[in-house]
Coordinates of N, CA and C in Angstrom, one line a residue:
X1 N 91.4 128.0 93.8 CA 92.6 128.5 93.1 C 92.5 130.0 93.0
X2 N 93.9 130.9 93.2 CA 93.6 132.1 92.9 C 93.7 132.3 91.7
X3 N 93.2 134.2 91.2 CA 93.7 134.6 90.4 C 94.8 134.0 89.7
X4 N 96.0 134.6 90.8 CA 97.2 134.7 90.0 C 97.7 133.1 89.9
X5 N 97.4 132.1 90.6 CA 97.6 130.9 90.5 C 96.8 130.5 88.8
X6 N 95.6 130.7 88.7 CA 94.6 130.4 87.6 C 95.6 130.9 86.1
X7 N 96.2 132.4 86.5 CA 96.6 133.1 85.4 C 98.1 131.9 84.8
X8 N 98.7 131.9 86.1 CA 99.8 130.8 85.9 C 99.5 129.6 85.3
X9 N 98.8 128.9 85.6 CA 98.1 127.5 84.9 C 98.0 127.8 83.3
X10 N 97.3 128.7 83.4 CA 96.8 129.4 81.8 C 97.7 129.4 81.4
X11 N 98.7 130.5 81.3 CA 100.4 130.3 80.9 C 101.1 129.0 80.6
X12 N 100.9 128.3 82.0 CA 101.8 127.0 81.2 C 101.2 126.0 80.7
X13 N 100.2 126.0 80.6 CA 99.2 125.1 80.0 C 99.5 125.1 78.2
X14 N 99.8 126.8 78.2 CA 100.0 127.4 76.8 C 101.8 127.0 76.5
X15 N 102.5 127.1 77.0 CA 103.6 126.8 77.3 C 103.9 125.4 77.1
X16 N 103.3 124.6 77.5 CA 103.6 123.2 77.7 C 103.1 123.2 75.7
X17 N 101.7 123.4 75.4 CA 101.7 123.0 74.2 C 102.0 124.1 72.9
X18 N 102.9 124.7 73.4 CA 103.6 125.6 72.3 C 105.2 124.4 72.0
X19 N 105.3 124.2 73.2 CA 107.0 123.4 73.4 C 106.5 122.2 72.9
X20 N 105.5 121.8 73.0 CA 105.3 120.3 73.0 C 104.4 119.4 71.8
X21 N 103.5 120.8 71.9 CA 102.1 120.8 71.5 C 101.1 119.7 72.0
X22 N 101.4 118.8 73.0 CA 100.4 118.6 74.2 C 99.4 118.0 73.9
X23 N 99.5 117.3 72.9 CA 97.7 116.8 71.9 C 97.3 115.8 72.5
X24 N 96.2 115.7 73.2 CA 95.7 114.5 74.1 C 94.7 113.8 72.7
X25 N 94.9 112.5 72.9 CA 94.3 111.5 71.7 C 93.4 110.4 72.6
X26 N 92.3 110.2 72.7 CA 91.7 109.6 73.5 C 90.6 108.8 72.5
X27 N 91.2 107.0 73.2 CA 90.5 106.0 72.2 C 90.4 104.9 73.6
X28 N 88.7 104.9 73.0 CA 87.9 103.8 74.5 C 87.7 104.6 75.4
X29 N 87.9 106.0 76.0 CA 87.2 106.6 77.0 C 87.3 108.2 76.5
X30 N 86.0 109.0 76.4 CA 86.0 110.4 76.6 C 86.8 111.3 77.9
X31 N 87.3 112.1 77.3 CA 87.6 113.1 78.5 C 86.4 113.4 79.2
X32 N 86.2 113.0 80.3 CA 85.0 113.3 81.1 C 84.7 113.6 82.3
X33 N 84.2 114.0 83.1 CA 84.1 114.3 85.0 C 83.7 112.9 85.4
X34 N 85.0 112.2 85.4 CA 84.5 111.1 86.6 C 85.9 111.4 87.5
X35 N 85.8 110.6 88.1 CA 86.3 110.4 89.1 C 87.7 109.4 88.7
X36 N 88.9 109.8 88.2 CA 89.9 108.7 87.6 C 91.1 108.7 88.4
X37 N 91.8 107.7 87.8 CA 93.3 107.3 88.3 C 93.8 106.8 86.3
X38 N 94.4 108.2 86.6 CA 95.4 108.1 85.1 C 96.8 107.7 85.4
X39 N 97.3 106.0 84.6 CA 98.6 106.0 84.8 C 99.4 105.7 83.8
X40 N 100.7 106.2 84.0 CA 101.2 106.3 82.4 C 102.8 105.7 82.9
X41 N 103.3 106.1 81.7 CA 105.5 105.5 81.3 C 105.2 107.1 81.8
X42 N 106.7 106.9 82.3 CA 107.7 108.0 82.9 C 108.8 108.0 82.7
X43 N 109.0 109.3 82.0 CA 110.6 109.3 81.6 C 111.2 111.0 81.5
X44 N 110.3 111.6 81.8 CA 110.7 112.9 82.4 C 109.9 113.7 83.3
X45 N 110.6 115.0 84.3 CA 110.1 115.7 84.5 C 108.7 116.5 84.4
X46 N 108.2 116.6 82.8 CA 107.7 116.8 82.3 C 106.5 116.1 81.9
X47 N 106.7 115.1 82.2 CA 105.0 114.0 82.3 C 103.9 114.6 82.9
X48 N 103.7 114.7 84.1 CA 102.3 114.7 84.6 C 102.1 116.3 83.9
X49 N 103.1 117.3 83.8 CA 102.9 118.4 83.6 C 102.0 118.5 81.6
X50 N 102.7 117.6 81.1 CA 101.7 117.3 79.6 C 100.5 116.3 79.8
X51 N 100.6 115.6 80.7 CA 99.5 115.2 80.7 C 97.9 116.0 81.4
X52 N 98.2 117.0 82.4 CA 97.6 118.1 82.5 C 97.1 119.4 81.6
X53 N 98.2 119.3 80.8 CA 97.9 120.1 79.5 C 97.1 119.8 78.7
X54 N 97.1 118.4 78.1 CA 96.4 117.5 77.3 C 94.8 117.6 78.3
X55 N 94.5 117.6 79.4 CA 93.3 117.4 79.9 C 92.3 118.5 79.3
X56 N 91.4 118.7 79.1 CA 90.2 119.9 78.9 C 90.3 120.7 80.3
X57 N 90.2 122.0 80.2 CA 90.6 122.4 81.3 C 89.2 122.2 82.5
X58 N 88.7 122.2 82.0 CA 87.4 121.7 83.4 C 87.4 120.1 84.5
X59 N 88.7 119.4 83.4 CA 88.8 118.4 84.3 C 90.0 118.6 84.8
X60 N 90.8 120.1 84.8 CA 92.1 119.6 85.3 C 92.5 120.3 87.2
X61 N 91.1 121.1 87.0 CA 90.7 121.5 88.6 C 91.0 120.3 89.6
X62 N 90.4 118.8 89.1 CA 89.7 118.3 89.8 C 90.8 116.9 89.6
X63 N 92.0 117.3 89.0 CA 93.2 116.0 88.9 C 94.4 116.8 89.1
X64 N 94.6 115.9 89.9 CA 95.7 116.1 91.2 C 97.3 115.4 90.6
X65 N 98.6 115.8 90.2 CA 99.4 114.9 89.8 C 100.6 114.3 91.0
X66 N 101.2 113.3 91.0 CA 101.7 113.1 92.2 C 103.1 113.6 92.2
X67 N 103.7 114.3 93.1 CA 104.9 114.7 92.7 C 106.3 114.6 94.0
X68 N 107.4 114.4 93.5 CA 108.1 114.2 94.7 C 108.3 115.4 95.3
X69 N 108.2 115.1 96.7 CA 108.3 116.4 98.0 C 109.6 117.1 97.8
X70 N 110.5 116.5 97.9 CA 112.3 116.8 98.0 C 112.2 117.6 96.9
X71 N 111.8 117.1 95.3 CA 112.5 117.4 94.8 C 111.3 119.3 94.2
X72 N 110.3 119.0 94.3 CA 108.9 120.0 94.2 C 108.9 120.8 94.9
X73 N 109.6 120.8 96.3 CA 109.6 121.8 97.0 C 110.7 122.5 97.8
X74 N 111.7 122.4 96.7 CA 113.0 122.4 96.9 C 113.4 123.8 96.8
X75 N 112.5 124.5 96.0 CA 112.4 126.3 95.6 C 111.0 126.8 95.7
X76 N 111.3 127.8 96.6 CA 109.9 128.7 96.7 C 108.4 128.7 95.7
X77 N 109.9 128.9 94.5 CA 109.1 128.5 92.9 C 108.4 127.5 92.9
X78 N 109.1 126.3 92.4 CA 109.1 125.3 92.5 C 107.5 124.8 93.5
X79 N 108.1 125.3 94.6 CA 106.5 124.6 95.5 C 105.2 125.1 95.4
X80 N 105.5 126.4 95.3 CA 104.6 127.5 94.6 C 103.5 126.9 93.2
X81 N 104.3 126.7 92.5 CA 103.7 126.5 91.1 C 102.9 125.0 91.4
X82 N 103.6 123.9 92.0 CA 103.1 122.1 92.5 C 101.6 122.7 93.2
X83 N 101.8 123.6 94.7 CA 100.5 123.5 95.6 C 99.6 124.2 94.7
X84 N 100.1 125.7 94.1 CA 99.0 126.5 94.1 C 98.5 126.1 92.8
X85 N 99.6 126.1 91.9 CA 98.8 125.9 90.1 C 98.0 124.1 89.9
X86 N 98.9 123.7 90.0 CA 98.5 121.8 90.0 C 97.8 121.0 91.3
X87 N 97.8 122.1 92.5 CA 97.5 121.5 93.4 C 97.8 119.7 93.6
X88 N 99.2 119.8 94.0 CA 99.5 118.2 93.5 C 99.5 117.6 94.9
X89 N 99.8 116.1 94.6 CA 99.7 115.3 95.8 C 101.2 114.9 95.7
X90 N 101.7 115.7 97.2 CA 103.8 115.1 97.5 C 103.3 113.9 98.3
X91 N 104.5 112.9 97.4 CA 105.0 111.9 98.3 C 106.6 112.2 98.6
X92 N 106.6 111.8 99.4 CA 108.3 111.5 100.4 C 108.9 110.3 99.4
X93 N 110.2 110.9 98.9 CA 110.8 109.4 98.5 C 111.6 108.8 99.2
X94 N 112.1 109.2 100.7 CA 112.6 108.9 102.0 C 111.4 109.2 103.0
X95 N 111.9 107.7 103.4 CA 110.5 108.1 104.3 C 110.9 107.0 105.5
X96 N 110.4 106.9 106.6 CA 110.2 105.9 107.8 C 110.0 105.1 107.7
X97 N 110.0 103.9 108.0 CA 109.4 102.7 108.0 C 107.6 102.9 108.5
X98 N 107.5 103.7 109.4 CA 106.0 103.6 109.6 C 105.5 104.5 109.0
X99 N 105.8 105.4 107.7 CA 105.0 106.0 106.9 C 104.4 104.8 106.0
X100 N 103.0 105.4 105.6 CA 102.3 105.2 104.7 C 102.9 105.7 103.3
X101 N 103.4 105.3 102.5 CA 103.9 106.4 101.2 C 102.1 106.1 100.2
X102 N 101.4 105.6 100.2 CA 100.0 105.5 100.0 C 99.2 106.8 100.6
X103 N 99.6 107.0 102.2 CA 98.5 107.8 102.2 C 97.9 109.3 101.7
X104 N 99.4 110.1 101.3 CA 98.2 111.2 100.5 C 97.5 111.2 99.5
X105 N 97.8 109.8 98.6 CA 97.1 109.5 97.4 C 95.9 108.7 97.9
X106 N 95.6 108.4 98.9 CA 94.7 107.6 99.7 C 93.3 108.9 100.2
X107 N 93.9 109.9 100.4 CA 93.3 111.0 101.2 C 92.6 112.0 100.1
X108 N 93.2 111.7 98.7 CA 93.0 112.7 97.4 C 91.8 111.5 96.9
X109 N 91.7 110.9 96.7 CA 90.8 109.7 96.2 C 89.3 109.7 97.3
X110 N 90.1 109.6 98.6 CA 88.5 109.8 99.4 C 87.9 111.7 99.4
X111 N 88.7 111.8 99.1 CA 87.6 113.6 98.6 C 87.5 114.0 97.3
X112 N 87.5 113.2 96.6 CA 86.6 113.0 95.6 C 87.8 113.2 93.8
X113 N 89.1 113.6 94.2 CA 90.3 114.2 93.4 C 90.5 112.5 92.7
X114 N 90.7 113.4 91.4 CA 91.7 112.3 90.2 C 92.9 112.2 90.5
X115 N 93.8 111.4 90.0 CA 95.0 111.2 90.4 C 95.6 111.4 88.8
X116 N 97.0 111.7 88.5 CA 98.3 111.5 88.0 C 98.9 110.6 88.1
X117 N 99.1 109.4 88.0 CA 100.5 108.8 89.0 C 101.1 107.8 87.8
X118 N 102.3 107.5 88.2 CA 103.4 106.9 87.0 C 104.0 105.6 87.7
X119 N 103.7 104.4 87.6 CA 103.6 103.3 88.6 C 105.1 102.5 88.6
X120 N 106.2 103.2 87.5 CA 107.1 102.5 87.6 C 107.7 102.8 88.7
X121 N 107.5 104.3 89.7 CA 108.1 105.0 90.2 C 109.4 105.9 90.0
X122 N 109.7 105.9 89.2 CA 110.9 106.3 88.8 C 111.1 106.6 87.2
X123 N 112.1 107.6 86.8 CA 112.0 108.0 85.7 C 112.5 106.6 84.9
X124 N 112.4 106.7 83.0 CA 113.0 105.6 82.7 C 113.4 106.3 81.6
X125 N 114.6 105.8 81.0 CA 114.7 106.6 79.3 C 114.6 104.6 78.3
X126 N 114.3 103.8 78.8 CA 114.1 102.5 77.9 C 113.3 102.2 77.2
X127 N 112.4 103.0 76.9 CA 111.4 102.9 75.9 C 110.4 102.5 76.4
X128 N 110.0 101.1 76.8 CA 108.9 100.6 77.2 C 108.7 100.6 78.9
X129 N 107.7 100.9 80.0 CA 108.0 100.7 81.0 C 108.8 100.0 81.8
X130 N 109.5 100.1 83.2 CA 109.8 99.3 83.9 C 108.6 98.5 84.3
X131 N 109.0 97.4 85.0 CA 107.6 96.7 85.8 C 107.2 97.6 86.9
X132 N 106.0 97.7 87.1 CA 105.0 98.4 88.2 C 105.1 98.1 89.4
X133 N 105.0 99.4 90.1 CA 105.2 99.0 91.3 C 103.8 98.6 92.3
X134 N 103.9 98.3 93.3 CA 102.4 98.0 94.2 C 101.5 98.9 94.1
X135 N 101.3 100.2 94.1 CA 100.9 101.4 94.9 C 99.4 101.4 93.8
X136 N 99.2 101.1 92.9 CA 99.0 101.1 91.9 C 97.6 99.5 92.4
X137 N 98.0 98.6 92.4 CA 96.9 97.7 92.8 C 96.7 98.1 94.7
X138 N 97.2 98.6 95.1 CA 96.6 98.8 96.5 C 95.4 99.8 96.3
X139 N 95.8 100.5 95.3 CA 94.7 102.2 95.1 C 93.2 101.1 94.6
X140 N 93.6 100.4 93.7 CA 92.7 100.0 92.9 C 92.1 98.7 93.9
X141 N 92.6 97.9 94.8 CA 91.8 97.3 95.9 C 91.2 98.2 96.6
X142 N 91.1 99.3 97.1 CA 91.0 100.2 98.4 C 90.0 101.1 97.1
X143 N 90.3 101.3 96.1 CA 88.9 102.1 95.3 C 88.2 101.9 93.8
X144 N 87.4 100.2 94.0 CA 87.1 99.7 93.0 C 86.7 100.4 92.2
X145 N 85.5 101.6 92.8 CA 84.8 102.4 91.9 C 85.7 103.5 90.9
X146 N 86.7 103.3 91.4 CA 87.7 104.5 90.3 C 87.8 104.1 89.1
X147 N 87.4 104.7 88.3 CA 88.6 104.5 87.0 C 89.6 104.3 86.4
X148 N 90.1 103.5 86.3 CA 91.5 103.9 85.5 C 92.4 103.8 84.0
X149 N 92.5 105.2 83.8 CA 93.0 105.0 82.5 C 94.5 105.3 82.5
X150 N 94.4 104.2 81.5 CA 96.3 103.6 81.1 C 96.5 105.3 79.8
X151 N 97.5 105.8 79.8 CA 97.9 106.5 79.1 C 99.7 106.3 78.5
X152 N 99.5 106.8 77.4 CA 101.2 106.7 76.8 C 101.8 107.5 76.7
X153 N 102.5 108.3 77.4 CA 103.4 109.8 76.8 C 104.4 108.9 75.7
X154 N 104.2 110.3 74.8 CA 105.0 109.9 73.8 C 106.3 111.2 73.1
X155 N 107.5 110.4 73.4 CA 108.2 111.3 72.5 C 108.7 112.6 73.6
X156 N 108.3 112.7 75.0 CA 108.5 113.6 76.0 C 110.2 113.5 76.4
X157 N 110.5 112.3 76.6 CA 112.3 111.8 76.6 C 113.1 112.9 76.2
X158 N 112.7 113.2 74.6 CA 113.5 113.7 73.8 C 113.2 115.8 73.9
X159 N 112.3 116.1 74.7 CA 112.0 117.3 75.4 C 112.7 117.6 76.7
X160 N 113.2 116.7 77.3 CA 114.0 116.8 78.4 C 114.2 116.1 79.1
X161 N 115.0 115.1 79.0 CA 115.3 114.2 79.2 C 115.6 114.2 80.9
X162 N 116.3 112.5 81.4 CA 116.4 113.0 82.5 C 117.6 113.6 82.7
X163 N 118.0 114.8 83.8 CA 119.3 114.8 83.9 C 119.6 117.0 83.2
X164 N 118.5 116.4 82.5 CA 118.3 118.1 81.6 C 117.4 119.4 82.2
X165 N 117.5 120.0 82.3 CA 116.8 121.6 83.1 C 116.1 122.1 82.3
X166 N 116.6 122.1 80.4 CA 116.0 123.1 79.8 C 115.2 122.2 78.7
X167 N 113.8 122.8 78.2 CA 113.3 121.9 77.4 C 113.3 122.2 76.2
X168 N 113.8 121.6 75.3 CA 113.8 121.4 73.5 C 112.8 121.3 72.9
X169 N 112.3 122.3 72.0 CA 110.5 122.1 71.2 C 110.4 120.6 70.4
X170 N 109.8 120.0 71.1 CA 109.3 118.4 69.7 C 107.9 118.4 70.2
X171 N 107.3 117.9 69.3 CA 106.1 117.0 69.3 C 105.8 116.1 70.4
X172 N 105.1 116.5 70.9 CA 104.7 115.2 72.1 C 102.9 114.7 72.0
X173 N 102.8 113.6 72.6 CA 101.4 113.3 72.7 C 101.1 112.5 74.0
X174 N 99.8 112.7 74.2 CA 99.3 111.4 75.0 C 98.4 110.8 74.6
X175 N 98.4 109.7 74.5 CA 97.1 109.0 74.1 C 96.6 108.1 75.0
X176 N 95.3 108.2 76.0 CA 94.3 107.7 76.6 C 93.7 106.7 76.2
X177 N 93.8 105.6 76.6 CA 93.5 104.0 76.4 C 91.9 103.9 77.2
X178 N 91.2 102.9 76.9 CA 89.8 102.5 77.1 C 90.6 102.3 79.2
X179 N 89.2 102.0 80.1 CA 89.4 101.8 81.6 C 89.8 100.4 81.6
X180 N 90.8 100.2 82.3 CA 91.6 99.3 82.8 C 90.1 98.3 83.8
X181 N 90.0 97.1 82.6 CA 88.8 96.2 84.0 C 89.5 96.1 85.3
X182 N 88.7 96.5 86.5 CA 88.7 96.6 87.7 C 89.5 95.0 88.3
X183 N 90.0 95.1 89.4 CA 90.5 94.0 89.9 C 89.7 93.0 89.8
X184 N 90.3 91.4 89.8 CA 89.0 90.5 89.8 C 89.2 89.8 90.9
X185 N 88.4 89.2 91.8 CA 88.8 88.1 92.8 C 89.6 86.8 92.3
X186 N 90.7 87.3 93.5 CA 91.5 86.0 93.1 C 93.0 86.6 92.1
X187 N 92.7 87.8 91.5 CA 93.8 88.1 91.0 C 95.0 88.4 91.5
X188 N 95.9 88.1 91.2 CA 97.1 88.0 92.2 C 98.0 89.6 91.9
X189 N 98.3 90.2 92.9 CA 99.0 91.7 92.8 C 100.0 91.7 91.6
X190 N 100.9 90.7 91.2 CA 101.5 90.9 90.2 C 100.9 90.4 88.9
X191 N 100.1 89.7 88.9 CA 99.2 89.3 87.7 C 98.4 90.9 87.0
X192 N 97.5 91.3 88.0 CA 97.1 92.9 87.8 C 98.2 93.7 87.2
X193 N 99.1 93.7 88.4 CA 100.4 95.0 88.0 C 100.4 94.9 85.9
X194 N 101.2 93.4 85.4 CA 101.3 93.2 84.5 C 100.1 93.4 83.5
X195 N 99.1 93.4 83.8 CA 98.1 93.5 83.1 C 97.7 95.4 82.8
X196 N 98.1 95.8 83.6 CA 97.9 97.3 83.6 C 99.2 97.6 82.7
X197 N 100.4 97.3 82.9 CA 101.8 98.0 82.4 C 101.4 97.5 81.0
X198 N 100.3 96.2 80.6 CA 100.2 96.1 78.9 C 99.2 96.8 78.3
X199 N 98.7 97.1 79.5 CA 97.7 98.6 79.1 C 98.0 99.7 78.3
X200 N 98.9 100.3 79.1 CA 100.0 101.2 78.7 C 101.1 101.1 77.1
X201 N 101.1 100.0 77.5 CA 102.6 99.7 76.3 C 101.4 99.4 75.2
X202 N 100.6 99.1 75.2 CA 99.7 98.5 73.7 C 99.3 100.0 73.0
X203 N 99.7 101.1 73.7 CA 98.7 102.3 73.6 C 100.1 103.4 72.5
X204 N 101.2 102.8 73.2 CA 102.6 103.0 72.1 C 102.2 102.7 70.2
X205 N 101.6 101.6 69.9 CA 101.5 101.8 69.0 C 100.4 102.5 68.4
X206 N 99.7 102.4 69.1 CA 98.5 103.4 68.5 C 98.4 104.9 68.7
X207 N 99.6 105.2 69.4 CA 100.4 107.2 69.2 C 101.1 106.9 68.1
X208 N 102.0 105.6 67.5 CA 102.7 106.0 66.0 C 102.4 106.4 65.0

């Protein structure tokens, strides 16, 4: 990362938790250097960008958030701040039939990068997640050794909702749930999905 990239991060890092105040709350797993897959409810813009805030900054070198291509790299700015400050991983939300929409999150995991990613795929303002999408037990077949922790943004909705450009100061949090047990043989793709999305939603009450 450069300088001026580094200086930017610093800025909004400070920015995110002046507006937000960004308080990461972690129960069942330390913020720590491993090697993770953090996935959370999505309901704005502004998700992965608080959940990077909330990180200690020594682990946030090394976690990557996933962001859409269209919409991240739509202004100079915009692309700017995703590659150089977050160094993030674009997916295509149009894509080919013979694209992989897996593989750059496939390629961030085999070099050694944490992930961001929000499994309903899409934003939601309904409170509790949508159901999960695949992407999510494919990562976790293809990289048992990963970690994964369920996270809850909380209260981000009401900072900017979808649809909104400018962000409103409230309180926000995340709270970091214990590692999601690893797939088991025999578990069926949506049996897991569900088991992870209750990951997440049990972690709601314990931000109240």
């Amino acid at each position: 990362m450069s300088v001026a990239a580094d200086s930017v991060g610093l800025l909004l890092s400070f920015l995110a938790r002046l507006i937000t105040g960004a308080q990461g709350h972690w129960y069942g797993c330390p913020p720590k250097a491993e090697q993770r897959i953090y996935f959370a409810n999505h309901q704005s813009h502004l998700d992965w960008v608080l959940i990077w805030a909330a990180l200690p900054r020594d682990l946030r070198a090394r976690t990557r958030p996933i962001a859409a291509k269209d919409y991240w790299t739509a202004s100079p700015l915009r692309h700017w701040i995703t590659r150089e400050v977050f160094n993030a991983v674009y997916v295509a939300r149009q894509r080919t039939d013979d694209q992989d929409p897996l593989e750059p999150l496939v390629e961030a995991l085999r070099s050694g990068d944490s992930l961001v990613i929000f499994p309903e795929g899409t934003r939601s303002n309904r409170g509790n997640p949508q159901a999960f999408k695949s992407g999510l037990y494919h990562l976790a077949e293809q990289f048992p050794t990963v970690q994964l922790i369920p996270a809850w943004i909380d209260n981000v909705q009401r900072v900017m909702p979808k649809g909104e450009v400018v962000p409103v100061p409230i309180l926000c949090s995340v709270t970091f749930g214990a590692p999601l047990a690893p797939l088991t043989p025999g578990e069926s793709k949506r049996d897991f999905l569900d088991r992870a999305r209750e990951a997440v939603v049990v972690l709601k009450d314990v931000a109240a």
